[in-house]
mmCIF file of N, CA, C and O in Angstrom:
data_model
loop_
_atom_site.group_PDB
_atom_site.id
_atom_site.type_symbol
_atom_site.label_atom_id
_atom_site.label_comp_id
_atom_site.label_asym_id
_atom_site.label_seq_id
_atom_site.Cartn_x
_atom_site.Cartn_y
_atom_site.Cartn_z
ATOM 1 N N ILE A 63 -54.360 -44.924 -215.176
ATOM 2 C CA ILE A 63 -54.781 -45.198 -213.820
ATOM 3 C C ILE A 63 -53.603 -44.899 -212.910
ATOM 4 O O ILE A 63 -52.520 -45.441 -213.092
ATOM 5 N N GLU A 64 -53.846 -44.061 -211.901
ATOM 6 C CA GLU A 64 -52.807 -43.617 -211.019
ATOM 7 C C GLU A 64 -52.628 -44.595 -209.845
ATOM 8 O O GLU A 64 -53.550 -45.270 -209.434
ATOM 9 N N ALA A 65 -51.399 -44.637 -209.299
ATOM 10 C CA ALA A 65 -51.132 -45.467 -208.152
ATOM 11 C C ALA A 65 -51.705 -44.763 -206.907
ATOM 12 O O ALA A 65 -51.586 -43.554 -206.738
ATOM 13 N N ILE A 66 -52.316 -45.548 -206.049
ATOM 14 C CA ILE A 66 -52.920 -45.014 -204.846
ATOM 15 C C ILE A 66 -52.284 -45.682 -203.642
ATOM 16 O O ILE A 66 -51.919 -46.857 -203.688
ATOM 17 N N PRO A 67 -52.157 -44.973 -202.501
ATOM 18 C CA PRO A 67 -51.478 -45.529 -201.336
ATOM 19 C C PRO A 67 -52.057 -46.848 -200.856
ATOM 20 O O PRO A 67 -53.236 -47.144 -201.051
ATOM 21 N N GLU A 68 -51.231 -47.620 -200.179
ATOM 22 C CA GLU A 68 -51.595 -48.928 -199.677
ATOM 23 C C GLU A 68 -52.647 -48.786 -198.555
ATOM 24 O O GLU A 68 -52.513 -47.954 -197.671
ATOM 25 N N PRO A 69 -53.690 -49.592 -198.571
ATOM 26 C CA PRO A 69 -54.740 -49.475 -197.555
ATOM 27 C C PRO A 69 -54.296 -50.105 -196.227
ATOM 28 O O PRO A 69 -53.354 -50.898 -196.195
ATOM 29 N N ALA A 70 -55.012 -49.777 -195.182
ATOM 30 C CA ALA A 70 -54.773 -50.382 -193.891
ATOM 31 C C ALA A 70 -55.302 -51.801 -193.886
ATOM 32 O O ALA A 70 -56.186 -52.158 -194.650
ATOM 33 N N THR A 71 -54.755 -52.641 -193.019
ATOM 34 C CA THR A 71 -55.225 -54.021 -192.927
ATOM 35 C C THR A 71 -56.001 -54.196 -191.609
ATOM 36 O O THR A 71 -55.730 -53.528 -190.626
ATOM 37 N N THR A 72 -56.977 -55.077 -191.655
ATOM 38 C CA THR A 72 -57.755 -55.413 -190.458
ATOM 39 C C THR A 72 -57.834 -56.925 -190.330
ATOM 40 O O THR A 72 -57.706 -57.627 -191.340
ATOM 41 N N SER A 73 -58.039 -57.429 -189.139
ATOM 42 C CA SER A 73 -58.215 -58.852 -188.947
ATOM 43 C C SER A 73 -59.678 -59.213 -189.214
ATOM 44 O O SER A 73 -60.579 -58.402 -189.010
ATOM 45 N N THR A 74 -59.882 -60.437 -189.686
ATOM 46 C CA THR A 74 -61.252 -60.888 -189.901
ATOM 47 C C THR A 74 -61.810 -61.362 -188.552
ATOM 48 O O THR A 74 -61.071 -61.752 -187.669
ATOM 49 N N ALA A 75 -63.100 -61.330 -188.402
ATOM 50 C CA ALA A 75 -63.738 -61.699 -187.139
ATOM 51 C C ALA A 75 -63.566 -63.194 -186.832
ATOM 52 O O ALA A 75 -63.357 -63.553 -185.698
ATOM 53 N N LEU A 76 -63.646 -64.003 -187.840
ATOM 54 C CA LEU A 76 -63.554 -65.460 -187.621
ATOM 55 C C LEU A 76 -62.144 -65.949 -187.406
ATOM 56 O O LEU A 76 -61.928 -66.905 -186.656
ATOM 57 N N ASN A 77 -61.193 -65.318 -188.041
ATOM 58 C CA ASN A 77 -59.800 -65.756 -187.914
ATOM 59 C C ASN A 77 -58.904 -64.538 -187.814
ATOM 60 O O ASN A 77 -58.531 -63.958 -188.836
ATOM 61 N N PRO A 78 -58.527 -64.139 -186.615
ATOM 62 C CA PRO A 78 -57.714 -62.928 -186.415
ATOM 63 C C PRO A 78 -56.324 -62.987 -187.085
ATOM 64 O O PRO A 78 -55.743 -61.969 -187.325
ATOM 65 N N SER A 79 -55.840 -64.184 -187.391
ATOM 66 C CA SER A 79 -54.531 -64.286 -188.038
ATOM 67 C C SER A 79 -54.580 -63.933 -189.513
ATOM 68 O O SER A 79 -53.560 -63.676 -190.129
ATOM 69 N N ILE A 80 -55.784 -63.927 -190.097
ATOM 70 C CA ILE A 80 -55.934 -63.552 -191.505
ATOM 71 C C ILE A 80 -56.141 -62.056 -191.590
ATOM 72 O O ILE A 80 -57.050 -61.505 -190.982
ATOM 73 N N LYS A 81 -55.251 -61.392 -192.327
ATOM 74 C CA LYS A 81 -55.358 -59.942 -192.491
ATOM 75 C C LYS A 81 -56.131 -59.627 -193.756
ATOM 76 O O LYS A 81 -55.887 -60.214 -194.806
ATOM 77 N N ARG A 82 -57.058 -58.699 -193.657
ATOM 78 C CA ARG A 82 -57.885 -58.303 -194.789
ATOM 79 C C ARG A 82 -57.538 -56.847 -195.107
ATOM 80 O O ARG A 82 -57.549 -55.995 -194.241
ATOM 81 N N LYS A 83 -57.300 -56.569 -196.389
ATOM 82 C CA LYS A 83 -57.006 -55.222 -196.809
ATOM 83 C C LYS A 83 -58.295 -54.529 -197.235
ATOM 84 O O LYS A 83 -59.046 -55.063 -198.053
ATOM 85 N N ASN A 84 -58.528 -53.375 -196.681
ATOM 86 C CA ASN A 84 -59.679 -52.552 -197.115
ATOM 87 C C ASN A 84 -59.213 -51.631 -198.222
ATOM 88 O O ASN A 84 -58.057 -51.191 -198.224
ATOM 89 N N PHE A 85 -60.121 -51.308 -199.131
ATOM 90 C CA PHE A 85 -59.775 -50.323 -200.160
ATOM 91 C C PHE A 85 -59.723 -48.952 -199.486
ATOM 92 O O PHE A 85 -60.511 -48.648 -198.612
ATOM 93 N N THR A 86 -58.800 -48.128 -199.955
ATOM 94 C CA THR A 86 -58.740 -46.767 -199.450
ATOM 95 C C THR A 86 -59.885 -45.954 -200.033
ATOM 96 O O THR A 86 -60.515 -46.374 -201.010
ATOM 97 N N ARG A 87 -60.148 -44.819 -199.446
ATOM 98 C CA ARG A 87 -61.199 -43.923 -199.953
ATOM 99 C C ARG A 87 -60.929 -43.543 -201.403
ATOM 100 O O ARG A 87 -61.810 -43.507 -202.227
ATOM 101 N N GLU A 88 -59.664 -43.269 -201.726
ATOM 102 C CA GLU A 88 -59.307 -42.868 -203.089
ATOM 103 C C GLU A 88 -59.551 -44.006 -204.055
ATOM 104 O O GLU A 88 -60.041 -43.805 -205.181
ATOM 105 N N GLN A 89 -59.251 -45.235 -203.612
ATOM 106 C CA GLN A 89 -59.482 -46.402 -204.483
ATOM 107 C C GLN A 89 -60.969 -46.605 -204.727
ATOM 108 O O GLN A 89 -61.397 -46.834 -205.864
ATOM 109 N N VAL A 90 -61.760 -46.482 -203.675
ATOM 110 C CA VAL A 90 -63.212 -46.652 -203.809
ATOM 111 C C VAL A 90 -63.765 -45.562 -204.709
ATOM 112 O O VAL A 90 -64.603 -45.846 -205.607
ATOM 113 N N GLU A 91 -63.325 -44.338 -204.523
ATOM 114 C CA GLU A 91 -63.806 -43.243 -205.383
ATOM 115 C C GLU A 91 -63.465 -43.489 -206.838
ATOM 116 O O GLU A 91 -64.275 -43.234 -207.748
ATOM 117 N N GLN A 92 -62.249 -43.978 -207.089
ATOM 118 C CA GLN A 92 -61.849 -44.260 -208.485
ATOM 119 C C GLN A 92 -62.707 -45.374 -209.064
ATOM 120 O O GLN A 92 -63.183 -45.266 -210.209
ATOM 121 N N MET A 93 -62.956 -46.421 -208.279
ATOM 122 C CA MET A 93 -63.788 -47.521 -208.817
ATOM 123 C C MET A 93 -65.234 -47.086 -208.993
ATOM 124 O O MET A 93 -65.884 -47.509 -209.967
ATOM 125 N N GLU A 94 -65.732 -46.213 -208.122
ATOM 126 C CA GLU A 94 -67.115 -45.727 -208.278
ATOM 127 C C GLU A 94 -67.250 -44.901 -209.548
ATOM 128 O O GLU A 94 -68.252 -44.971 -210.239
ATOM 129 N N ARG A 95 -66.237 -44.058 -209.839
ATOM 130 C CA ARG A 95 -66.282 -43.278 -211.095
ATOM 131 C C ARG A 95 -66.349 -44.214 -212.290
ATOM 132 O O ARG A 95 -67.107 -43.956 -213.227
ATOM 133 N N ILE A 96 -65.572 -45.242 -212.248
ATOM 134 C CA ILE A 96 -65.572 -46.215 -213.371
ATOM 135 C C ILE A 96 -66.914 -46.927 -213.424
ATOM 136 O O ILE A 96 -67.491 -47.087 -214.497
ATOM 137 N N ALA A 97 -67.430 -47.353 -212.264
ATOM 138 C CA ALA A 97 -68.677 -48.119 -212.212
ATOM 139 C C ALA A 97 -69.854 -47.291 -212.689
ATOM 140 O O ALA A 97 -70.791 -47.837 -213.308
ATOM 141 N N MET A 98 -69.844 -45.989 -212.452
ATOM 142 C CA MET A 98 -70.943 -45.140 -212.916
ATOM 143 C C MET A 98 -71.022 -45.126 -214.437
ATOM 144 O O MET A 98 -72.113 -45.115 -215.000
ATOM 145 N N ASN A 99 -69.890 -45.162 -215.098
ATOM 146 C CA ASN A 99 -69.862 -45.179 -216.575
ATOM 147 C C ASN A 99 -69.992 -46.587 -217.123
ATOM 148 O O ASN A 99 -70.526 -46.771 -218.224
ATOM 149 N N ASN A 100 -69.461 -47.560 -216.391
ATOM 150 C CA ASN A 100 -69.486 -48.941 -216.863
ATOM 151 C C ASN A 100 -69.556 -49.863 -215.679
ATOM 152 O O ASN A 100 -68.515 -50.219 -215.118
ATOM 153 N N PRO A 101 -70.739 -50.327 -215.274
ATOM 154 C CA PRO A 101 -70.853 -51.192 -214.092
ATOM 155 C C PRO A 101 -70.225 -52.571 -214.278
ATOM 156 O O PRO A 101 -70.023 -53.279 -213.306
ATOM 157 N N ASN A 102 -69.917 -52.945 -215.518
ATOM 158 C CA ASN A 102 -69.307 -54.248 -215.806
ATOM 159 C C ASN A 102 -68.007 -54.040 -216.574
ATOM 160 O O ASN A 102 -67.950 -54.318 -217.779
ATOM 161 N N PRO A 103 -66.975 -53.522 -215.917
ATOM 162 C CA PRO A 103 -65.735 -53.272 -216.656
ATOM 163 C C PRO A 103 -65.092 -54.575 -217.128
ATOM 164 O O PRO A 103 -65.238 -55.617 -216.469
ATOM 165 N N GLY A 104 -64.407 -54.509 -218.213
ATOM 166 C CA GLY A 104 -63.780 -55.679 -218.785
ATOM 167 C C GLY A 104 -62.484 -56.063 -218.086
ATOM 168 O O GLY A 104 -62.041 -55.430 -217.113
ATOM 169 N N ASN A 105 -61.882 -57.122 -218.618
ATOM 170 C CA ASN A 105 -60.624 -57.649 -218.027
ATOM 171 C C ASN A 105 -59.536 -56.606 -218.035
ATOM 172 O O ASN A 105 -58.753 -56.521 -217.055
ATOM 173 N N LEU A 106 -59.414 -55.829 -219.073
ATOM 174 C CA LEU A 106 -58.350 -54.852 -219.172
ATOM 175 C C LEU A 106 -58.418 -53.822 -218.019
ATOM 176 O O LEU A 106 -57.410 -53.559 -217.352
ATOM 177 N N VAL A 107 -59.613 -53.331 -217.773
ATOM 178 C CA VAL A 107 -59.779 -52.330 -216.695
ATOM 179 C C VAL A 107 -59.522 -52.936 -215.350
ATOM 180 O O VAL A 107 -58.814 -52.380 -214.511
ATOM 181 N N THR A 108 -60.099 -54.136 -215.084
ATOM 182 C CA THR A 108 -59.894 -54.749 -213.781
ATOM 183 C C THR A 108 -58.445 -55.111 -213.540
ATOM 184 O O THR A 108 -57.936 -54.974 -212.421
ATOM 185 N N GLU A 109 -57.747 -55.547 -214.593
ATOM 186 C CA GLU A 109 -56.330 -55.857 -214.443
ATOM 187 C C GLU A 109 -55.501 -54.616 -214.168
ATOM 188 O O GLU A 109 -54.571 -54.630 -213.363
ATOM 189 N N GLN A 110 -55.851 -53.508 -214.869
ATOM 190 C CA GLN A 110 -55.135 -52.257 -214.627
ATOM 191 C C GLN A 110 -55.349 -51.775 -213.183
ATOM 192 O O GLN A 110 -54.414 -51.328 -212.511
ATOM 193 N N LEU A 111 -56.603 -51.883 -212.723
ATOM 194 C CA LEU A 111 -56.868 -51.474 -211.344
ATOM 195 C C LEU A 111 -56.139 -52.363 -210.346
ATOM 196 O O LEU A 111 -55.595 -51.868 -209.373
ATOM 197 N N SER A 112 -56.128 -53.640 -210.599
ATOM 198 C CA SER A 112 -55.448 -54.563 -209.666
ATOM 199 C C SER A 112 -53.945 -54.254 -209.580
ATOM 200 O O SER A 112 -53.365 -54.308 -208.511
ATOM 201 N N LYS A 113 -53.340 -53.949 -210.707
ATOM 202 C CA LYS A 113 -51.910 -53.574 -210.699
ATOM 203 C C LYS A 113 -51.721 -52.243 -209.997
ATOM 204 O O LYS A 113 -50.783 -52.092 -209.183
ATOM 205 N N SER A 114 -52.577 -51.291 -210.259
ATOM 206 C CA SER A 114 -52.469 -49.970 -209.670
ATOM 207 C C SER A 114 -52.659 -50.030 -208.141
ATOM 208 O O SER A 114 -51.954 -49.346 -207.395
ATOM 209 N N PHE A 115 -53.599 -50.878 -207.691
ATOM 210 C CA PHE A 115 -53.903 -50.966 -206.260
ATOM 211 C C PHE A 115 -53.054 -52.023 -205.555
ATOM 212 O O PHE A 115 -53.146 -52.181 -204.357
ATOM 213 N N ASN A 116 -52.285 -52.791 -206.333
ATOM 214 C CA ASN A 116 -51.498 -53.894 -205.785
ATOM 215 C C ASN A 116 -52.422 -54.907 -205.081
ATOM 216 O O ASN A 116 -52.188 -55.308 -203.957
ATOM 217 N N ARG A 117 -53.496 -55.263 -205.797
ATOM 218 C CA ARG A 117 -54.495 -56.212 -205.282
ATOM 219 C C ARG A 117 -54.748 -57.286 -206.340
ATOM 220 O O ARG A 117 -54.480 -57.067 -207.520
ATOM 221 N N GLU A 118 -55.289 -58.408 -205.913
ATOM 222 C CA GLU A 118 -55.645 -59.450 -206.863
ATOM 223 C C GLU A 118 -56.851 -59.007 -207.681
ATOM 224 O O GLU A 118 -57.738 -58.308 -207.202
ATOM 225 N N THR A 119 -56.854 -59.427 -208.941
ATOM 226 C CA THR A 119 -57.945 -59.043 -209.855
ATOM 227 C C THR A 119 -59.285 -59.499 -209.309
ATOM 228 O O THR A 119 -60.283 -58.798 -209.420
ATOM 229 N N ARG A 120 -59.317 -60.660 -208.671
ATOM 230 C CA ARG A 120 -60.589 -61.174 -208.161
ATOM 231 C C ARG A 120 -61.207 -60.241 -207.114
ATOM 232 O O ARG A 120 -62.410 -60.172 -206.981
ATOM 233 N N HIS A 121 -60.371 -59.526 -206.357
ATOM 234 C CA HIS A 121 -60.888 -58.584 -205.380
ATOM 235 C C HIS A 121 -61.550 -57.382 -206.065
ATOM 236 O O HIS A 121 -62.591 -56.880 -205.613
ATOM 237 N N ILE A 122 -60.948 -56.963 -207.165
ATOM 238 C CA ILE A 122 -61.536 -55.841 -207.940
ATOM 239 C C ILE A 122 -62.865 -56.288 -208.566
ATOM 240 O O ILE A 122 -63.856 -55.560 -208.462
ATOM 241 N N VAL A 123 -62.873 -57.471 -209.146
ATOM 242 C CA VAL A 123 -64.085 -57.981 -209.784
ATOM 243 C C VAL A 123 -65.195 -58.119 -208.748
ATOM 244 O O VAL A 123 -66.335 -57.750 -208.972
ATOM 245 N N LYS A 124 -64.863 -58.623 -207.548
ATOM 246 C CA LYS A 124 -65.821 -58.784 -206.477
ATOM 247 C C LYS A 124 -66.358 -57.435 -206.021
ATOM 248 O O LYS A 124 -67.548 -57.302 -205.744
ATOM 249 N N TRP A 125 -65.493 -56.409 -205.936
ATOM 250 C CA TRP A 125 -65.935 -55.078 -205.537
ATOM 251 C C TRP A 125 -67.019 -54.587 -206.505
ATOM 252 O O TRP A 125 -68.050 -54.078 -206.093
ATOM 253 N N PHE A 126 -66.764 -54.730 -207.819
ATOM 254 C CA PHE A 126 -67.748 -54.281 -208.820
ATOM 255 C C PHE A 126 -69.046 -55.086 -208.707
ATOM 256 O O PHE A 126 -70.129 -54.528 -208.836
ATOM 257 N N SER A 127 -68.945 -56.361 -208.453
ATOM 258 C CA SER A 127 -70.132 -57.191 -208.261
ATOM 259 C C SER A 127 -70.927 -56.704 -207.049
ATOM 260 O O SER A 127 -72.161 -56.575 -207.131
ATOM 261 N N ASN A 128 -70.255 -56.442 -205.950
ATOM 262 C CA ASN A 128 -70.937 -55.960 -204.768
ATOM 263 C C ASN A 128 -71.548 -54.585 -205.010
ATOM 264 O O ASN A 128 -72.663 -54.288 -204.564
ATOM 265 N N TRP A 129 -70.849 -53.741 -205.741
ATOM 266 C CA TRP A 129 -71.329 -52.398 -206.050
ATOM 267 C C TRP A 129 -72.633 -52.496 -206.848
ATOM 268 O O TRP A 129 -73.607 -51.822 -206.538
ATOM 269 N N ARG A 130 -72.652 -53.359 -207.836
ATOM 270 C CA ARG A 130 -73.866 -53.541 -208.653
ATOM 271 C C ARG A 130 -75.030 -54.033 -207.806
ATOM 272 O O ARG A 130 -76.145 -53.570 -207.912
ATOM 273 N N SER A 131 -74.744 -54.983 -206.919
ATOM 274 C CA SER A 131 -75.827 -55.541 -206.101
ATOM 275 C C SER A 131 -76.356 -54.528 -205.103
ATOM 276 O O SER A 131 -77.520 -54.542 -204.760
ATOM 277 N N ARG A 132 -75.523 -53.601 -204.649
ATOM 278 C CA ARG A 132 -75.992 -52.565 -203.728
ATOM 279 C C ARG A 132 -76.775 -51.497 -204.467
ATOM 280 O O ARG A 132 -77.719 -50.925 -203.939
ATOM 281 N N LYS A 133 -76.415 -51.161 -205.689
ATOM 282 C CA LYS A 133 -77.020 -50.080 -206.432
ATOM 283 C C LYS A 133 -78.291 -50.470 -207.179
ATOM 284 O O LYS A 133 -79.238 -49.752 -207.213
ATOM 285 N N GLN A 134 -78.308 -51.598 -207.828
ATOM 286 C CA GLN A 134 -79.416 -51.948 -208.725
ATOM 287 C C GLN A 134 -80.740 -52.223 -208.037
ATOM 288 O O GLN A 134 -81.748 -51.752 -208.524
ATOM 289 N N PRO A 135 -80.777 -52.904 -206.886
ATOM 290 C CA PRO A 135 -82.098 -53.126 -206.290
ATOM 291 C C PRO A 135 -82.815 -51.821 -205.936
ATOM 292 O O PRO A 135 -84.003 -51.721 -206.121
ATOM 293 N N LYS A 136 -82.094 -50.826 -205.473
ATOM 294 C CA LYS A 136 -82.722 -49.551 -205.124
ATOM 295 C C LYS A 136 -83.308 -48.922 -206.386
ATOM 296 O O LYS A 136 -84.417 -48.440 -206.391
ATOM 297 N N THR A 137 -82.512 -48.922 -207.442
ATOM 298 C CA THR A 137 -82.983 -48.354 -208.705
ATOM 299 C C THR A 137 -84.184 -49.127 -209.212
ATOM 300 O O THR A 137 -85.156 -48.532 -209.630
ATOM 301 N N GLY A 138 -84.141 -50.449 -209.158
ATOM 302 C CA GLY A 138 -85.225 -51.282 -209.625
ATOM 303 C C GLY A 138 -86.499 -51.031 -208.815
ATOM 304 O O GLY A 138 -87.598 -50.981 -209.346
ATOM 305 N N LYS A 139 -86.346 -50.878 -207.492
ATOM 306 C CA LYS A 139 -87.494 -50.657 -206.630
ATOM 307 C C LYS A 139 -88.145 -49.310 -206.949
ATOM 308 O O LYS A 139 -89.368 -49.181 -207.030
ATOM 309 N N VAL A 140 -87.308 -48.294 -207.106
ATOM 310 C CA VAL A 140 -87.818 -46.974 -207.447
ATOM 311 C C VAL A 140 -88.537 -47.017 -208.799
ATOM 312 O O VAL A 140 -89.632 -46.468 -208.951
ATOM 313 N N TRP A 141 -87.950 -47.708 -209.766
ATOM 314 C CA TRP A 141 -88.559 -47.817 -211.097
ATOM 315 C C TRP A 141 -89.892 -48.509 -210.991
ATOM 316 O O TRP A 141 -90.892 -48.074 -211.591
ATOM 317 N N ALA A 142 -89.999 -49.580 -210.211
ATOM 318 C CA ALA A 142 -91.257 -50.300 -210.062
ATOM 319 C C ALA A 142 -92.346 -49.407 -209.437
ATOM 320 O O ALA A 142 -93.486 -49.426 -209.847
ATOM 321 N N GLN A 143 -91.946 -48.642 -208.437
ATOM 322 C CA GLN A 143 -92.896 -47.728 -207.787
ATOM 323 C C GLN A 143 -93.382 -46.658 -208.773
ATOM 324 O O GLN A 143 -94.575 -46.354 -208.819
ATOM 325 N N GLN A 144 -92.467 -46.096 -209.544
ATOM 326 C CA GLN A 144 -92.839 -45.083 -210.523
ATOM 327 C C GLN A 144 -93.749 -45.691 -211.577
ATOM 328 O O GLN A 144 -94.721 -45.046 -212.004
ATOM 329 N N ARG A 145 -93.462 -46.896 -212.010
ATOM 330 C CA ARG A 145 -94.291 -47.554 -213.016
ATOM 331 C C ARG A 145 -95.698 -47.796 -212.487
ATOM 332 O O ARG A 145 -96.688 -47.581 -213.159
ATOM 333 N N GLN A 146 -95.790 -48.226 -211.221
ATOM 334 C CA GLN A 146 -97.107 -48.444 -210.597
ATOM 335 C C GLN A 146 -97.899 -47.146 -210.531
ATOM 336 O O GLN A 146 -99.070 -47.113 -210.805
ATOM 337 N N GLN A 147 -97.221 -46.055 -210.149
ATOM 338 C CA GLN A 147 -97.899 -44.774 -210.059
ATOM 339 C C GLN A 147 -98.394 -44.326 -211.406
ATOM 340 O O GLN A 147 -99.503 -43.785 -211.548
ATOM 341 N N LEU A 148 -97.562 -44.518 -212.445
ATOM 342 C CA LEU A 148 -97.957 -44.136 -213.790
ATOM 343 C C LEU A 148 -99.157 -44.933 -214.256
ATOM 344 O O LEU A 148 -100.096 -44.391 -214.830
ATOM 345 N N GLN A 149 -99.146 -46.261 -213.982
ATOM 346 C CA GLN A 149 -100.280 -47.083 -214.387
ATOM 347 C C GLN A 149 -101.565 -46.663 -213.684
ATOM 348 O O GLN A 149 -102.639 -46.620 -214.280
ATOM 349 N N LEU A 150 -101.435 -46.333 -212.384
ATOM 350 C CA LEU A 150 -102.583 -45.885 -211.620
ATOM 351 C C LEU A 150 -103.159 -44.579 -212.186
ATOM 352 O O LEU A 150 -104.384 -44.423 -212.357
ATOM 353 N N GLN A 151 -102.284 -43.664 -212.532
ATOM 354 C CA GLN A 151 -102.687 -42.384 -213.120
ATOM 355 C C GLN A 151 -103.413 -42.628 -214.452
ATOM 356 O O GLN A 151 -104.449 -42.011 -214.753
ATOM 357 N N GLN A 152 -102.864 -43.515 -215.275
ATOM 358 C CA GLN A 152 -103.470 -43.821 -216.569
ATOM 359 C C GLN A 152 -104.852 -44.426 -216.390
ATOM 360 O O GLN A 152 -105.786 -44.085 -217.122
ATOM 361 N N GLU A 153 -104.989 -45.331 -215.428
ATOM 362 C CA GLU A 153 -106.279 -45.953 -215.164
ATOM 363 C C GLU A 153 -107.298 -44.898 -214.691
ATOM 364 O O GLU A 153 -108.465 -44.929 -215.113
ATOM 365 N N GLN A 154 -106.879 -43.995 -213.826
ATOM 366 C CA GLN A 154 -107.760 -42.945 -213.331
ATOM 367 C C GLN A 154 -108.193 -42.038 -214.479
ATOM 368 O O GLN A 154 -109.349 -41.623 -214.552
ATOM 369 N N GLN A 155 -107.265 -41.713 -215.383
ATOM 370 C CA GLN A 155 -107.614 -40.884 -216.527
ATOM 371 C C GLN A 155 -108.623 -41.583 -217.442
ATOM 372 O O GLN A 155 -109.572 -40.975 -217.935
ATOM 373 N N GLN A 156 -108.414 -42.867 -217.639
ATOM 374 C CA GLN A 156 -109.340 -43.641 -218.494
ATOM 375 C C GLN A 156 -110.738 -43.682 -217.882
ATOM 376 O O GLN A 156 -111.739 -43.545 -218.551
ATOM 377 N N GLN A 157 -110.782 -43.885 -216.541
ATOM 378 C CA GLN A 157 -112.085 -43.921 -215.859
ATOM 379 C C GLN A 157 -112.771 -42.559 -215.953
ATOM 380 O O GLN A 157 -113.987 -42.505 -216.181
ATOM 381 N N ALA A 158 -112.014 -41.498 -215.805
ATOM 382 C CA ALA A 158 -112.593 -40.150 -215.903
ATOM 383 C C ALA A 158 -113.146 -39.906 -217.315
ATOM 384 O O ALA A 158 -114.211 -39.334 -217.499
ATOM 385 N N GLN A 159 -112.428 -40.345 -218.330
ATOM 386 C CA GLN A 159 -112.883 -40.189 -219.700
ATOM 387 C C GLN A 159 -114.147 -41.007 -219.965
ATOM 388 O O GLN A 159 -115.076 -40.538 -220.643
ATOM 389 N N GLN A 160 -114.214 -42.217 -219.429
ATOM 390 C CA GLN A 160 -115.402 -43.044 -219.596
ATOM 391 C C GLN A 160 -116.623 -42.422 -218.930
ATOM 392 O O GLN A 160 -117.724 -42.456 -219.477
ATOM 393 N N GLN A 161 -116.390 -41.830 -217.749
ATOM 394 C CA GLN A 161 -117.502 -41.198 -217.061
ATOM 395 C C GLN A 161 -118.007 -39.986 -217.813
ATOM 396 O O GLN A 161 -119.213 -39.708 -217.891
ATOM 397 N N GLN A 162 -117.104 -39.219 -218.410
ATOM 398 C CA GLN A 162 -117.482 -38.050 -219.199
ATOM 399 C C GLN A 162 -118.256 -38.476 -220.444
ATOM 400 O O GLN A 162 -119.197 -37.821 -220.859
ATOM 401 N N GLN A 163 -117.884 -39.581 -221.091
ATOM 402 C CA GLN A 163 -118.545 -40.058 -222.256
ATOM 403 C C GLN A 163 -119.969 -40.557 -221.932
ATOM 404 O O GLN A 163 -120.874 -40.445 -222.732
ATOM 405 N N GLN A 164 -120.131 -41.105 -220.733
ATOM 406 C CA GLN A 164 -121.430 -41.652 -220.342
ATOM 407 C C GLN A 164 -122.407 -40.495 -220.007
ATOM 408 O O GLN A 164 -123.606 -40.678 -220.100
ATOM 409 N N GLN A 165 -121.912 -39.345 -219.637
ATOM 410 C CA GLN A 165 -122.773 -38.221 -219.282
ATOM 411 C C GLN A 165 -123.219 -37.476 -220.457
ATOM 412 O O GLN A 165 -123.342 -37.272 -221.441
#
């Protein structure tokens, strides 16, 4: 895992004295590549990333949790729609077969 430049800091809306570090584009891209292969990386991977990014491990773990929550509902919704369409097609085929048998 390669070292990536330090991200910019921003103030939080509720408390301007608290500085929040955003992940850089390179860091996000690296974590997305990992998440695509393994959405639940183990302790070793998250610790390596935290050292590489100079961030706390909990921030890395939270990023992966947020990534999963953003990605999975869309996939699940699409899957449910496809499953409904398939069931409807199967029902229509069965009805067509029954009508042919009755004739």
